[in-house]
Short mmCIF file of C-alpha atoms in Angstrom, two decimals:
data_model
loop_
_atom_site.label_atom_id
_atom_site.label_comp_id
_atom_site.label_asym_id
_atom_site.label_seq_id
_atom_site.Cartn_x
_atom_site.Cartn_y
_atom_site.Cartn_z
CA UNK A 8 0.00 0.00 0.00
CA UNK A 9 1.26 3.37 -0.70
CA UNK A 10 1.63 5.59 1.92
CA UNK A 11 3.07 8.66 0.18
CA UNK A 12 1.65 12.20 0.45
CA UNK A 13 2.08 14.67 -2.30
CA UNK A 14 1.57 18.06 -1.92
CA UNK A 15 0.48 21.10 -3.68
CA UNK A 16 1.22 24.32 -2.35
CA UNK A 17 0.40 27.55 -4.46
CA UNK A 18 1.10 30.98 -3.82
CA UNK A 19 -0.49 34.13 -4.80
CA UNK A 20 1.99 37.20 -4.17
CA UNK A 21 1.29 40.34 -3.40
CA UNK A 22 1.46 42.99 -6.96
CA UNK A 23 5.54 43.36 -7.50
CA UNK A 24 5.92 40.44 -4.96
CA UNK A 25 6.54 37.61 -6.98
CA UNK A 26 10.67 37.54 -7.71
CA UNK A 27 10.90 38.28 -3.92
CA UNK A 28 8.23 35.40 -2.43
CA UNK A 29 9.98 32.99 -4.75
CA UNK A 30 13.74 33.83 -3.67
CA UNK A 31 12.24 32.98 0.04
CA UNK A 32 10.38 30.09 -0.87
CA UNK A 33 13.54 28.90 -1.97
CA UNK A 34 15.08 29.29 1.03
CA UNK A 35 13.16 26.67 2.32
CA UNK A 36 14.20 24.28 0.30
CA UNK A 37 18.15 23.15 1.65
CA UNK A 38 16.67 22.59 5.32
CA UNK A 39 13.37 20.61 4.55
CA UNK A 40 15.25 18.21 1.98
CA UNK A 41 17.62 17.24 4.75
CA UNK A 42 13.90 16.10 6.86
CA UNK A 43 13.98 12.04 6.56
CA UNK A 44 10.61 11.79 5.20
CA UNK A 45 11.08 14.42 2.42
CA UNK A 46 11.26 12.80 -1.17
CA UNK A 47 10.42 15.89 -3.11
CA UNK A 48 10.78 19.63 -1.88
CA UNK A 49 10.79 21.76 -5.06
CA UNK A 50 9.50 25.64 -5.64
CA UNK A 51 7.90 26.38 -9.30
CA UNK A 52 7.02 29.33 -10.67
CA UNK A 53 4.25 29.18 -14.06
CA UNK A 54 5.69 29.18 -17.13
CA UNK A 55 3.24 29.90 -20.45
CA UNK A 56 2.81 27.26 -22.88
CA UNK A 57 -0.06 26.81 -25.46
CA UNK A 58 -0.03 23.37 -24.02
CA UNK A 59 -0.52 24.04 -20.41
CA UNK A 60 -3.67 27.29 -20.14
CA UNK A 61 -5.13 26.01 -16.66
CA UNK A 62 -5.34 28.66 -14.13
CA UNK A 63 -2.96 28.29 -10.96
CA UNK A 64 -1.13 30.66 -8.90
CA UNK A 65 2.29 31.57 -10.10
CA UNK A 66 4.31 30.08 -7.50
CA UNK A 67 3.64 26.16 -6.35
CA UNK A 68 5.61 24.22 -4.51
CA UNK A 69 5.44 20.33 -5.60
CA UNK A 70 6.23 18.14 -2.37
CA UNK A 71 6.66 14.08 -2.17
CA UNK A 72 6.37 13.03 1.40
CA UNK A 73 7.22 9.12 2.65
CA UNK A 74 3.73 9.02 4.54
CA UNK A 75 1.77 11.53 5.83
CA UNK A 76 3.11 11.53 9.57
CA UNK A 77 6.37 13.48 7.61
CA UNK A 78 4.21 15.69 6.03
CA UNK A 79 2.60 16.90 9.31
CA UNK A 80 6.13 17.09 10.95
CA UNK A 81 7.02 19.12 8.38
CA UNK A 82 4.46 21.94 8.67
CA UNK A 83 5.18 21.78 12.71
CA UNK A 84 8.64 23.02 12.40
CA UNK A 85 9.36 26.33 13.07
CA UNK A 86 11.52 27.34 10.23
CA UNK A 87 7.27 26.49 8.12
CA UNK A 88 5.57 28.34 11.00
CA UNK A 89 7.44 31.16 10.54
CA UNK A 90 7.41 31.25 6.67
CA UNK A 91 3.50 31.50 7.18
CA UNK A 92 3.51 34.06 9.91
CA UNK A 93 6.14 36.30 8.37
CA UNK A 94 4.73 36.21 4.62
CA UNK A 95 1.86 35.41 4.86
CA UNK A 96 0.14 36.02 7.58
CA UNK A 97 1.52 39.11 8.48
CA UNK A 98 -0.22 42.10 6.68
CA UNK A 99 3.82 43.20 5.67
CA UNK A 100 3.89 39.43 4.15
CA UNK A 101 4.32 38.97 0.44
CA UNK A 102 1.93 36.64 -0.33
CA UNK A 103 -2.05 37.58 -1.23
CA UNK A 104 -2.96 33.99 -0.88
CA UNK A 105 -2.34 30.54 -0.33
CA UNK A 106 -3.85 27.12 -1.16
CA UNK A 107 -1.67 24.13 0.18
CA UNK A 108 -3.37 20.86 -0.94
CA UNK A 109 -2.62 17.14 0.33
CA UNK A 110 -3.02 14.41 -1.66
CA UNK A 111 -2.93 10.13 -2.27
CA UNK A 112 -2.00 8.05 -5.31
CA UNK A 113 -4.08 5.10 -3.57
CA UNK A 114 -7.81 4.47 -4.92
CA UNK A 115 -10.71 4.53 -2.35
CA UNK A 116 -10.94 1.32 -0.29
CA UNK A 117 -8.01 0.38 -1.98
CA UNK A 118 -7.49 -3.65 -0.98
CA UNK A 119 -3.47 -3.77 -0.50
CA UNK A 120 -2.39 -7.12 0.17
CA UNK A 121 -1.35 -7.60 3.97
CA UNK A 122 2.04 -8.89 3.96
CA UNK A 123 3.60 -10.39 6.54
CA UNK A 124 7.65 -11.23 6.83
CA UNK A 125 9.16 -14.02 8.85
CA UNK A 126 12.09 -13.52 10.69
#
């Protein structure tokens, strides 16, 4: 059974924000890539393409986690608390809004085999 947890976080800045909310969103990055349960930490910003017209925000940050108990320890650290209190929380933030998003790549009463290992 899978027990990975992506996650979608998009970002809305502020008019004139964007270059600046990015550069700190990367920030994040080094430190939550070194957390054990962190597969995927990476901050995107929209790029136009014929191909690709859905509507998103223009910064998203595409996360792999190994299981959803890393996910939540993730968002409990301080170095994430602040991030939200300082830009976006804060009415001097840079960021107008904010949609983070959890998701599984397991079906609805999925049936995963049981498996058990002897020692």
């Amino acid at each position: 059974m899978s027990k990975k947890v992506y996650c979608i976080a998009q970002f809305l800045p502020k008019p004139g924000k964007e270059a600046e909310l990015f550069k700190v969103l990367q920030g994040l990055e080094a430190n939550t890539l070194r957390e054990d349960g962190c597969l995927q930490y990476r901050v995107t910003r929209h790029i136009s393409s014929p191909f690709a017209e859905g509507k998103s925000f223009p910064i998203v940050f595409n996360e792999i986690w190994t299981d959803i108990q890393s996910f939540e320890a993730h968002c409990q650290r301080n170095e994430i608390k602040d991030f939200f209190q300082t830009w976006c929380l804060a009415e001097t933030g840079l960021a107008q809004d904010w949609n983070v998003c959890i998701y599984s790549d397991e079906p609805e009463n999925f049936d995963a085999p049981k498996l058990s290992y002897a020692l």
